[in-house]
Short mmCIF file of C-alpha atoms and ligand atoms in Angstrom, two decimals:
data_model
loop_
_atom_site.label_atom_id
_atom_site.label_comp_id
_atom_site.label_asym_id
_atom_site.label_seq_id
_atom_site.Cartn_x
_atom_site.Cartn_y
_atom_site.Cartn_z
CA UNK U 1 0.00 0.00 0.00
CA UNK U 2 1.13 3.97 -0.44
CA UNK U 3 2.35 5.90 2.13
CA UNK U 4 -0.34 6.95 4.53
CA UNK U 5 -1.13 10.60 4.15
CA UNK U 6 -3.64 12.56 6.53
CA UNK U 7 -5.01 15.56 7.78
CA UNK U 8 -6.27 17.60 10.45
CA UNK U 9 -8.18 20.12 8.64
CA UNK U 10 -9.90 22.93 11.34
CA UNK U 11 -11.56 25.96 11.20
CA UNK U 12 -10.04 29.02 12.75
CA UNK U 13 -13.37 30.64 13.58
CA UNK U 14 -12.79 29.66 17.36
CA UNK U 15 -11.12 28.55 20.28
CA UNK U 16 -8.79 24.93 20.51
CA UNK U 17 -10.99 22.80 21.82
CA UNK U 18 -10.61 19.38 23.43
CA UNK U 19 -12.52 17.78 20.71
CA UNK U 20 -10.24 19.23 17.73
CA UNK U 21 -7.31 18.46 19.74
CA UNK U 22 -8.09 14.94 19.94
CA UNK U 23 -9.15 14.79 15.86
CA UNK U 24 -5.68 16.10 15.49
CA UNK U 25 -3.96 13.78 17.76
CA UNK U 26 -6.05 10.78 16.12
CA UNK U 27 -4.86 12.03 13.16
CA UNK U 28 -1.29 11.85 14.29
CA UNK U 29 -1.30 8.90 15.89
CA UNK U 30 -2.19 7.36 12.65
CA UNK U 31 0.57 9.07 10.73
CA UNK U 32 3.12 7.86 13.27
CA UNK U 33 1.70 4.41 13.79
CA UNK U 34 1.97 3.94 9.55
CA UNK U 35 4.95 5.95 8.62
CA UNK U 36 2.76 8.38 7.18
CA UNK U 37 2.63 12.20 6.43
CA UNK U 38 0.59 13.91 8.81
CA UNK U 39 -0.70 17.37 7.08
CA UNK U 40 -2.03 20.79 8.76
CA UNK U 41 -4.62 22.07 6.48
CA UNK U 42 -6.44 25.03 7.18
CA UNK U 43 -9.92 25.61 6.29
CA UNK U 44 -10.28 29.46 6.28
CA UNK U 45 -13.13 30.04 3.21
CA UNK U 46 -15.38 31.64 6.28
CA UNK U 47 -13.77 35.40 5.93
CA UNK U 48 -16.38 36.64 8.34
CA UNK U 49 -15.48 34.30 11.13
CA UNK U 50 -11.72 33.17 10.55
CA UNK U 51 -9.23 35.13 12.52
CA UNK U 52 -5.49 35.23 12.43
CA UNK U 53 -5.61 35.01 16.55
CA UNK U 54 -7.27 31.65 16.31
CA UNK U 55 -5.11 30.23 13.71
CA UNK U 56 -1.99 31.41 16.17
CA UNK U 57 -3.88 29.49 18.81
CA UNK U 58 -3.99 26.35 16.69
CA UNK U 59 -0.63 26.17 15.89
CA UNK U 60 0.65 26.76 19.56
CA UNK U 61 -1.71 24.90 20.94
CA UNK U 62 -0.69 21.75 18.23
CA UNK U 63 3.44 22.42 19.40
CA UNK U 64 2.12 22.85 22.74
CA UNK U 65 0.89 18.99 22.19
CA UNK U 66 4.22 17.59 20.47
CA UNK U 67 1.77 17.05 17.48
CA UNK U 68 4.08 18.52 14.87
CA UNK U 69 3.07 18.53 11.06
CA UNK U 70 4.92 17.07 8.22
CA UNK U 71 3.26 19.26 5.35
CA UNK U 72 1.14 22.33 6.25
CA UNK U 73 1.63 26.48 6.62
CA UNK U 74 4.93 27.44 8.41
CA UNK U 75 6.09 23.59 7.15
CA UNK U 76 5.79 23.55 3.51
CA UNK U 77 5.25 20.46 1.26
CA UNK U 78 4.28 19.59 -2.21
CA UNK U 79 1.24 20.12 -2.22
CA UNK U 80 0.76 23.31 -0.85
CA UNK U 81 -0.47 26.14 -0.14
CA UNK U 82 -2.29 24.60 2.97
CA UNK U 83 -5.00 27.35 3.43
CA UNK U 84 -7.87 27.08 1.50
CA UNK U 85 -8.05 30.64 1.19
CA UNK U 86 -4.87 30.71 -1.08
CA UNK U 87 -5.80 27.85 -2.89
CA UNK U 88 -8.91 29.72 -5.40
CA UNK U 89 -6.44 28.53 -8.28
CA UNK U 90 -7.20 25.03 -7.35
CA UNK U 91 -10.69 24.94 -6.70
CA UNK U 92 -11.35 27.11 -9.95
CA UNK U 93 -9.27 24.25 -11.81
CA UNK U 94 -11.40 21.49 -10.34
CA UNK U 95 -14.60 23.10 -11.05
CA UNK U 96 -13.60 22.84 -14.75
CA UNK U 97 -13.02 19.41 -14.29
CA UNK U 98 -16.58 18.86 -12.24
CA UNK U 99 -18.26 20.95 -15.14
CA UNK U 100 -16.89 19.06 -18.18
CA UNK U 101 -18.47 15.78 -15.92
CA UNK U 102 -21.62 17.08 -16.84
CA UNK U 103 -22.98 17.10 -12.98
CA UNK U 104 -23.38 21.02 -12.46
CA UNK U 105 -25.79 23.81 -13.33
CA UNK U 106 -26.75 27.50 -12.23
CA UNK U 107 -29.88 28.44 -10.44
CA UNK U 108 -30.10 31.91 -8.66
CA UNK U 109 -26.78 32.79 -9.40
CA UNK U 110 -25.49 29.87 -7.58
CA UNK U 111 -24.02 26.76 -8.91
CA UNK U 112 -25.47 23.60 -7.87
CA UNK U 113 -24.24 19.75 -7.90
CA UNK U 114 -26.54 17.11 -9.42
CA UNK U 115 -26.53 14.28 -7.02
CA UNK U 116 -26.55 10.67 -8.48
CA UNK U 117 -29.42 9.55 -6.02
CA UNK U 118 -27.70 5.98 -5.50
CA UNK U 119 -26.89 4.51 -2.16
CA UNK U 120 -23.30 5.99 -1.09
CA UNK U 121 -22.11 3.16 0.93
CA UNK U 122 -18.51 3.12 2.81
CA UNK U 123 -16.49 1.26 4.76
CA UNK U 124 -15.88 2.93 7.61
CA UNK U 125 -12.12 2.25 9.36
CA UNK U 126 -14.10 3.06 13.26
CA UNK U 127 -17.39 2.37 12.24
CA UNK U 128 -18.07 -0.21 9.93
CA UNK U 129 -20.27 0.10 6.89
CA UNK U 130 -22.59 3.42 6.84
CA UNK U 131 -25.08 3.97 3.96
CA UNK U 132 -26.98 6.80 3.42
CA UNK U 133 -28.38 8.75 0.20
CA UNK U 134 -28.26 12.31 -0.84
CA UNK U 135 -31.64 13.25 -1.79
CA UNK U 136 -31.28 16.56 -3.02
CA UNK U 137 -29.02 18.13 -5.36
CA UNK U 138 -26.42 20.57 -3.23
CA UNK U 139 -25.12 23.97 -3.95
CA UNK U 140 -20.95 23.51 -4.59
CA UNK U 141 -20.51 27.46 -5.60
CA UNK U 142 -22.58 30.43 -4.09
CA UNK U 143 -23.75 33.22 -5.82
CA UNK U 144 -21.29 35.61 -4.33
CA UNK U 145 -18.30 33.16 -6.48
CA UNK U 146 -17.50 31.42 -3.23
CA UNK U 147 -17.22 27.53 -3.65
CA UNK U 148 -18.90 26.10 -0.33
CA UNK U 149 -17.38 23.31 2.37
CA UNK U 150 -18.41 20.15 0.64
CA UNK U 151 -16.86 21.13 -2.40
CA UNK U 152 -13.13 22.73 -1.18
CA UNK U 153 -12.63 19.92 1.31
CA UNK U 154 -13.19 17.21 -1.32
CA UNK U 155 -10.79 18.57 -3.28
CA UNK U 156 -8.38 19.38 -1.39
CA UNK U 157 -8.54 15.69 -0.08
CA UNK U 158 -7.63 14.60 -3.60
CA UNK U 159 -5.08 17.48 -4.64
CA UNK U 160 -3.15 16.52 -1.24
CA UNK U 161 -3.50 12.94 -1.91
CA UNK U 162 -5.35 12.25 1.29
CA UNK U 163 -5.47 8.70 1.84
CA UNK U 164 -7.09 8.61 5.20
CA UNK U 165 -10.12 10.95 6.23
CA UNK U 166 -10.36 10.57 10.37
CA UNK U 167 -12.26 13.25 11.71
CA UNK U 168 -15.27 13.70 14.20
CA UNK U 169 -18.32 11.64 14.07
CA UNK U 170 -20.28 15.60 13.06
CA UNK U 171 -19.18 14.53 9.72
CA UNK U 172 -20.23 11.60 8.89
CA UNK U 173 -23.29 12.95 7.87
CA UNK U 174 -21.18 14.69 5.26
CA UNK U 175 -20.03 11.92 4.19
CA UNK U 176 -22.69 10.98 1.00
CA UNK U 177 -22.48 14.40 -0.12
CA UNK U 178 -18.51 13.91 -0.30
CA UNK U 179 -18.44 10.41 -2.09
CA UNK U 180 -20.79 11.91 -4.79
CA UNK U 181 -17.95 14.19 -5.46
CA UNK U 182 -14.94 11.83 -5.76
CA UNK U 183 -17.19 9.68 -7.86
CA UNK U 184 -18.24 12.65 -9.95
CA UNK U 185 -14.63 13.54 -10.29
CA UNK U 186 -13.60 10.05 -10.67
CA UNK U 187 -11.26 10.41 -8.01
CA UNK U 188 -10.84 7.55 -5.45
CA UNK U 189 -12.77 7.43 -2.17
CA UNK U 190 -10.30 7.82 0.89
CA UNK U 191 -10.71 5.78 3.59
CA UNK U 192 -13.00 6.67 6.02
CA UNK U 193 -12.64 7.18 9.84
CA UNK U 194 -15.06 8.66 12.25
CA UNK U 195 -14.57 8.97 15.09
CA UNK U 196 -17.40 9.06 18.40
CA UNK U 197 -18.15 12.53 19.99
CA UNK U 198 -16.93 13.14 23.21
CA UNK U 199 -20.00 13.79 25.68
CA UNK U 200 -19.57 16.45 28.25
CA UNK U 201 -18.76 15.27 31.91
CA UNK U 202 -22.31 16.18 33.38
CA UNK U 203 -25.52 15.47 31.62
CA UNK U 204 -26.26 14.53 28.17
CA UNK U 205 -25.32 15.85 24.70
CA UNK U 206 -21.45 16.38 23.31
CA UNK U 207 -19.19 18.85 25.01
CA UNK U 208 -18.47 22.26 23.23
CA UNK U 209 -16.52 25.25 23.43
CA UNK U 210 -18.08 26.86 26.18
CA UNK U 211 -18.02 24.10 28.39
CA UNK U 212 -15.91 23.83 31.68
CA UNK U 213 -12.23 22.14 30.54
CA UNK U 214 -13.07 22.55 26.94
CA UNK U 215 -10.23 24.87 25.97
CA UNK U 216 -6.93 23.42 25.09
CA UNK U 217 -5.25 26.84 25.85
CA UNK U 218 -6.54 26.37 29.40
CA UNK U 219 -4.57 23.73 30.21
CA UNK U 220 -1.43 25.51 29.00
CA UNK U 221 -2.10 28.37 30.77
CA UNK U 222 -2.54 26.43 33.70
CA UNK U 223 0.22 24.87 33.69
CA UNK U 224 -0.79 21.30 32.84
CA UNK U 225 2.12 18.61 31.55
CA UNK U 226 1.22 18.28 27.45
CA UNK U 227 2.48 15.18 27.60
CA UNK U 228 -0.50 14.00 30.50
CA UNK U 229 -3.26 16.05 28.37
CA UNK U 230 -2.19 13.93 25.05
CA UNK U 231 -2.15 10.58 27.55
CA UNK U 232 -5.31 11.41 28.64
CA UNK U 233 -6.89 12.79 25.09
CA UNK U 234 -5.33 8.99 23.35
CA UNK U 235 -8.13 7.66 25.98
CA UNK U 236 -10.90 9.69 25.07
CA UNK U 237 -12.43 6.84 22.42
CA UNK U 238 -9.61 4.25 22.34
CA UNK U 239 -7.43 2.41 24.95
CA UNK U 240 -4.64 -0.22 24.69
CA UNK U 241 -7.42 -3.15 25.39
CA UNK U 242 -5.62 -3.98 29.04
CA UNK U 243 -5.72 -1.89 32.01
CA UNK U 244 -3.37 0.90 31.42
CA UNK U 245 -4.25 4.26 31.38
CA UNK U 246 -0.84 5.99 31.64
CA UNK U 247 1.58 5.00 28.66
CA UNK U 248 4.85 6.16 27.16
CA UNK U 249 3.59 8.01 23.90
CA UNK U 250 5.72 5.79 21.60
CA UNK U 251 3.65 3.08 22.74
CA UNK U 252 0.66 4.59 22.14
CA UNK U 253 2.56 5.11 18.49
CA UNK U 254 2.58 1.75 18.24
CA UNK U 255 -0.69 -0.15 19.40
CA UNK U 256 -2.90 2.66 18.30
CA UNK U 257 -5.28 1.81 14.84
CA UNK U 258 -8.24 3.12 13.37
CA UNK U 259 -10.16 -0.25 14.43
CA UNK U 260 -9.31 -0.44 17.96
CA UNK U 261 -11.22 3.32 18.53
CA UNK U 262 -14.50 2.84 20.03
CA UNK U 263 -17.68 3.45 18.41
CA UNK U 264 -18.80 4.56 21.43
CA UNK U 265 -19.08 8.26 22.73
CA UNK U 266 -16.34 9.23 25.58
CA UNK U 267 -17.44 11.19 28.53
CA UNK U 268 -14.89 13.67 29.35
CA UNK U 269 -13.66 13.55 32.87
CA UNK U 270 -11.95 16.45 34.47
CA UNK U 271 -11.03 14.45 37.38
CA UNK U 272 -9.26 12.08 35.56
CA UNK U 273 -7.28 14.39 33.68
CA UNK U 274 -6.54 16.28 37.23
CA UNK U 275 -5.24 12.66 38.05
CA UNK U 276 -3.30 11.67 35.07
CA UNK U 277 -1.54 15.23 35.25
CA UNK U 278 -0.50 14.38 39.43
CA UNK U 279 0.93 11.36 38.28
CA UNK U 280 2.87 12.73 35.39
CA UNK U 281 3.90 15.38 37.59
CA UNK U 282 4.99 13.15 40.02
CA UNK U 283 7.72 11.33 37.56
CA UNK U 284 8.62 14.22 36.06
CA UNK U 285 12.67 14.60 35.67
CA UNK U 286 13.22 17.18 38.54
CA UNK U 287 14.95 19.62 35.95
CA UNK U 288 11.54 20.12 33.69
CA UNK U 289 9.99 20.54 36.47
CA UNK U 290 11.82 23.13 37.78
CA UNK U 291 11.46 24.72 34.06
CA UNK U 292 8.25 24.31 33.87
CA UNK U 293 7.14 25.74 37.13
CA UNK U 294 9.48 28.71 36.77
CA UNK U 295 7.84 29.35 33.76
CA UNK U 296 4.65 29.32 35.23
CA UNK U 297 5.14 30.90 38.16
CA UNK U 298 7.00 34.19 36.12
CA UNK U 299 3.87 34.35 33.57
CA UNK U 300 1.85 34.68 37.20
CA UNK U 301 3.62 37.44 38.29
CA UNK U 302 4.63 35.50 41.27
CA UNK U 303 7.83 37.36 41.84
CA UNK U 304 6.27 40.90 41.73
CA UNK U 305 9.89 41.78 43.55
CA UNK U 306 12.02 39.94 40.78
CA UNK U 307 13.14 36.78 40.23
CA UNK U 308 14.73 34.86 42.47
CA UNK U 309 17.95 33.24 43.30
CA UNK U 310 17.46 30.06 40.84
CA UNK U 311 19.32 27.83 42.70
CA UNK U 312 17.25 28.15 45.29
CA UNK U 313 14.21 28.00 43.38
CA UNK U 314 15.26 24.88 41.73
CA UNK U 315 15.79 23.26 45.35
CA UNK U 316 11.99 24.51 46.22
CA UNK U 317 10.40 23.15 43.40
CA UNK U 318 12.42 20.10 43.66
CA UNK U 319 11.39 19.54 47.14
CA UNK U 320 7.78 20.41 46.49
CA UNK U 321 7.31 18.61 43.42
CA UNK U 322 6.12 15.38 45.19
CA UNK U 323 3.81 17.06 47.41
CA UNK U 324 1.62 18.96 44.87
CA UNK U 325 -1.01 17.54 42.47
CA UNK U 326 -0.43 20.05 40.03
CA UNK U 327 1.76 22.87 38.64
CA UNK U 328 -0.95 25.50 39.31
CA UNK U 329 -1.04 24.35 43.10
CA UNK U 330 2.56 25.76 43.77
CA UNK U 331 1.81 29.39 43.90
CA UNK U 332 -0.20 28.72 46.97
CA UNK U 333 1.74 26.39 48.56
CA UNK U 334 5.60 28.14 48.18
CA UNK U 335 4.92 31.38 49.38
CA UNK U 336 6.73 31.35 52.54
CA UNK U 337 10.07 29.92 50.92
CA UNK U 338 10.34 33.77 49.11
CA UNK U 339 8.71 35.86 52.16
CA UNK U 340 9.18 36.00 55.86
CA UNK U 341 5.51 37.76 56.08
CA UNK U 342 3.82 34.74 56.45
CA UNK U 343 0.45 34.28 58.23
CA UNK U 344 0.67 31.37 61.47
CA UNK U 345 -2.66 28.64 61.01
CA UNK U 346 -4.63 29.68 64.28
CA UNK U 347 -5.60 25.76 64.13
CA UNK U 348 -1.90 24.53 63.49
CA UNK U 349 -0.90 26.35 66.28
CA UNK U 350 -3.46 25.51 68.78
CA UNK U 351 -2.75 21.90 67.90
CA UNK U 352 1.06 22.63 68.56
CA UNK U 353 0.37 24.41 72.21
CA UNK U 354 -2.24 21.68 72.44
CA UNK U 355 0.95 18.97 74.73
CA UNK U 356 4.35 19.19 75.89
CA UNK U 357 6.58 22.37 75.84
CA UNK U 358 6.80 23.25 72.61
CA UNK U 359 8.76 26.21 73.10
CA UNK U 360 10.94 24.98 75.43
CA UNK U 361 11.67 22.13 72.48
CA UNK U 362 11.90 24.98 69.82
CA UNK U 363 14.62 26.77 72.68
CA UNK U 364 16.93 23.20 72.36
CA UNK U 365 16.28 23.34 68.38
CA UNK U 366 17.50 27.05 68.22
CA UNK U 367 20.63 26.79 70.65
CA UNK U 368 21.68 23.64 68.03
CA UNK U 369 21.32 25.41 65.02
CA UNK U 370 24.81 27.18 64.52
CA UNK U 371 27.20 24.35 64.71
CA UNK U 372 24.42 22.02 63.09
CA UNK U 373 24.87 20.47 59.46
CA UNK U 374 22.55 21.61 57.01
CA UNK U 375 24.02 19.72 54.08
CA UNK U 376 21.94 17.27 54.03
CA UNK U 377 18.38 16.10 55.52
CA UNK U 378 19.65 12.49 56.80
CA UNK U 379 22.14 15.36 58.75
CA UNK U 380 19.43 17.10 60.08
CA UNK U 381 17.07 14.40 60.83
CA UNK U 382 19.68 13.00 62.92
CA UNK U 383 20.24 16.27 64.63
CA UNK U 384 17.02 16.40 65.93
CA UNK U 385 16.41 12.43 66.68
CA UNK U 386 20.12 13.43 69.03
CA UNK U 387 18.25 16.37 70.56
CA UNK U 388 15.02 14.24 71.40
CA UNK U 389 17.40 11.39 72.95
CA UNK U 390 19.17 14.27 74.90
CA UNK U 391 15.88 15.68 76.50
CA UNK U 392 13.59 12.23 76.40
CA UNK U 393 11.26 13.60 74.30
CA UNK U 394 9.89 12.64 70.92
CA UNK U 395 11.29 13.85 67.34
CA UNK U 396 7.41 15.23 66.57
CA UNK U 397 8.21 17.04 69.33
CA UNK U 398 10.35 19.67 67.38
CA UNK U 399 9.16 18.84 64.50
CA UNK U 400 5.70 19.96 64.87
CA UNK U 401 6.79 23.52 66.33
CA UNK U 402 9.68 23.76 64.18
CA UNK U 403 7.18 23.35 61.01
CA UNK U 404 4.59 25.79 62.01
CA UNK U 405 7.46 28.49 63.41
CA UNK U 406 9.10 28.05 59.85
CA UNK U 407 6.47 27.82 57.47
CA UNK U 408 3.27 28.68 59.28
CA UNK U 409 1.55 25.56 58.50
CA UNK U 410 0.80 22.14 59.74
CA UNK U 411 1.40 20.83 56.38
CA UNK U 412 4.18 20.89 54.21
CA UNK U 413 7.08 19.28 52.06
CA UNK U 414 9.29 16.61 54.16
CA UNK U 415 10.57 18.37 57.35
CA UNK U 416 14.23 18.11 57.19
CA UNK U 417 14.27 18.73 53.31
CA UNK U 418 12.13 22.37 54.50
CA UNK U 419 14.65 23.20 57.00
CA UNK U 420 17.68 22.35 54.48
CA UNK U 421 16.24 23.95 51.76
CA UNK U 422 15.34 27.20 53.76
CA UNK U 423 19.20 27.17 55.07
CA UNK U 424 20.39 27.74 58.50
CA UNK U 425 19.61 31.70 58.63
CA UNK U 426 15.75 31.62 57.82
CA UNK U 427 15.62 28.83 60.06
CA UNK U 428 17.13 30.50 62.83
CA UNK U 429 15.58 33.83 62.32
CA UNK U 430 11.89 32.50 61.89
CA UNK U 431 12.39 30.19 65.22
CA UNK U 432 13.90 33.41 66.71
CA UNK U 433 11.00 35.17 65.91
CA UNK U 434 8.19 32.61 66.91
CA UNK U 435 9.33 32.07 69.94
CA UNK U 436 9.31 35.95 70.39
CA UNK U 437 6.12 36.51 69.54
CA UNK U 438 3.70 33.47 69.48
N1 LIG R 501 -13.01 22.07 8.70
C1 LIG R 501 -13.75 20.96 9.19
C2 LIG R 501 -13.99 21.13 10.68
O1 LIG R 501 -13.49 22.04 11.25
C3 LIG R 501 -13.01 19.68 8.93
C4 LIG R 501 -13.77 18.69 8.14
C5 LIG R 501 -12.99 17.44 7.82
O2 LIG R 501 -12.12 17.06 8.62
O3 LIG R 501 -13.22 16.87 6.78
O4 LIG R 501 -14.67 20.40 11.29
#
């Protein structure tokens, strides 16, 4: 068989969505899986709602993915140019073609398509055989000279040799009207694949654009791992038929094919994506990580004072990394590392004064700190279990004060990792100052 050539073909009258996103990565997955060319072709013949903002969002939001395109705009190919509103030389060509065929004629100005009337039956890849008839002869050129959807998309499927059609289940529909064409034009039918809507998470009917979680851009902004959104998106309609649900991409490459997608509709689950994205987060290298929180955390104006020392950023995210479920959860759970005005939780610190002498424990800590090693936490956690032997007391014992007088919480990265990370002078200074004042 020929190389495998597809496309992802959107509209830039709107925002990313989850849906397109997952066309595209279908798409993809396909191209990869085969060998194939994956192609980015732009379907901008709606002047009055196309913008140049939304195209920009595709293409970011597509790198932003990993789903890069083999033939498209800013990637060239043979068969370009890959917006349909450059191609009018094309379409004006084909209409020739579709004229000479015999099939076309004017009424009102417009330019209509007469329909065969016989059973269009494919094979589809997803869904198995479909048949449906066109019953009414369709409109392929408007009066105002524009040639309409139906007509552009079919031929731009056969000028850039599309072998493989996968796109949303919205289509099929489409579908009859489409085969009349390549028959008409005695082009070859591609293969089609369609593939089942994804339902919103609560109630009936398909999610859109204005639903919660819709927006791909979201997620970016948000500071979500592409690489869990794309894990997640692979699962929205097709699965590795065992129990996995988080798998290296080049696996996915590998197992995924058009007949192992559901025909089913997928509910989308923000939960589940919340989840996938911990658990990505949680086995990220520390490095990308650290870049991809500092990134985040700069685009938040979280530094409003400037940026910090990046080594010691890089130790804080590090350290924190485990403990978070998700990029956007550091901002509110760093603070104190990067300012001493930190507010003391009233219920932390009733729990704290609750038994034993806290202060009088936080009095041993402090007097220890100056000759005490903070190279290392196995160094400081055996500083402390020395001090608790000393005074017959428990480790929680100082760690429980120390915690709160540090950090103001109850809750927290690993102890001895917060006291290393904040280095001997914070530590000192805050425990100075608690015991001062609380
Ligand atoms: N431009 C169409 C859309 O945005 C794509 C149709 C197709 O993939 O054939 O849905």
């Amino acid at each position: 068989m020929s190389q495998v050539r597809v496309r992802f073909a959107p509209s830039p009258t709107g925002f990313f969505h989850i849906g397109s996103a997952r066309t595209a990565l279908f798409n993809w997955l396909y191209a990869r899986h085969t060998g194939g060319v994956f192609i980015l072709r732009v379907e901008d013949t709606d002047q009055a709602r196309n913008s140049e903002e939304f195209l920009s969002l595709i293409y970011n939001s597509l790198r932003w993915l990993g789903l890069d395109w083999d033939e498209g705009p800013e990637a060239g190919g043979e068969f370009g140019p890959y917006r349909q509103s450059e191609r009018a030389p094309v379409y004006a060509q084909f209409l020739e073609r579709l004229k000479a065929s015999g099939r076309t004629y004017e009424k009102d100005g417009a330019l209509l398509f007469r329909i065969s009337g016989e059973p269009q039956v494919i094979e589809d890849a997803i869904r198995g055989r479909v048949e449906r008839t066109e019953e009414k002869d369709f409109v392929i050129v408007r009066s105002d000279g524009k040639p309409v959807f139906h007509f552009v998309n079919v031929v731009d499927d056969i000028s850039m040799r599309v072998t493989h059609v996968i796109r949303g289940e919205d289509h099929l529909s489409n579908t009859s009207k489409h085969t009349e064409l390549f028959k008409a034009l005695g082009e070859p039918i591609p293969v089609y694949a369609h593939i089942p809507l994804i339902l919103k998470q609560n109630g009936p009917g398909k999610m859109s654009k204005r639903d919660q979680g819709a927006l791909v851009e979201e997620y970016q902004k948000r500071g979500f791992l592409p690489e869990a959104l794309v894990n997640f998106l692979c699962l929205l309609g097709w699965s590795p038929k065992d129990d996995r649900e988080k798998l290296p991409l080049a696996e996915i490459v590998r197992l995924f094919d058009l007949p192992g997608v559901n025909q089913s509709n997928a509910r989308f689950d923000e939960k589940k994506l919340a989840h996938m994205n911990m658990v990505y987060l949680h086995e990220m290298v520390p490095e990308r990580c650290f870049v991809l929180a500092r990134d985040f955390l700069f685009a938040r104006n979280f530094f409003p004072e400037g940026a910090p020392d990046e080594a010691y950023l890089r130790e804080v995210i590090a350290l924190c990394q485990p403990k978070v479920r998700a990029i956007e959860d550091l901002p509110g759970f760093i603070g104190y590392f990067f300012s001493d005005d930190f507010a003391i939780d009233p219920k932390a610190k009733e729990k704290v004064f609750a038994k034993g002498d806290p202060k009088g424990r936080l009095g041993e800590l402090l007097t220890s700190i100056p000759t005490a090693d903070f190279s290392s936490d196995a160094a400081l956690e055996v500083l402390v279990q020395g001090l608790a032997a000393q005074h017959g007391a428990g480790t929680g014992d100082y760690i429980h004060p120390a915690r709160l007088a540090v950090s103001g919480s109850g809750v927290g990265p690993s102890f001895y990792g917060l006291l290393r990370v904040l280095g001997r002078d914070r530590v000192a200074a805050r425990i100075g100052r608690f015991l001062a004042t609380a």
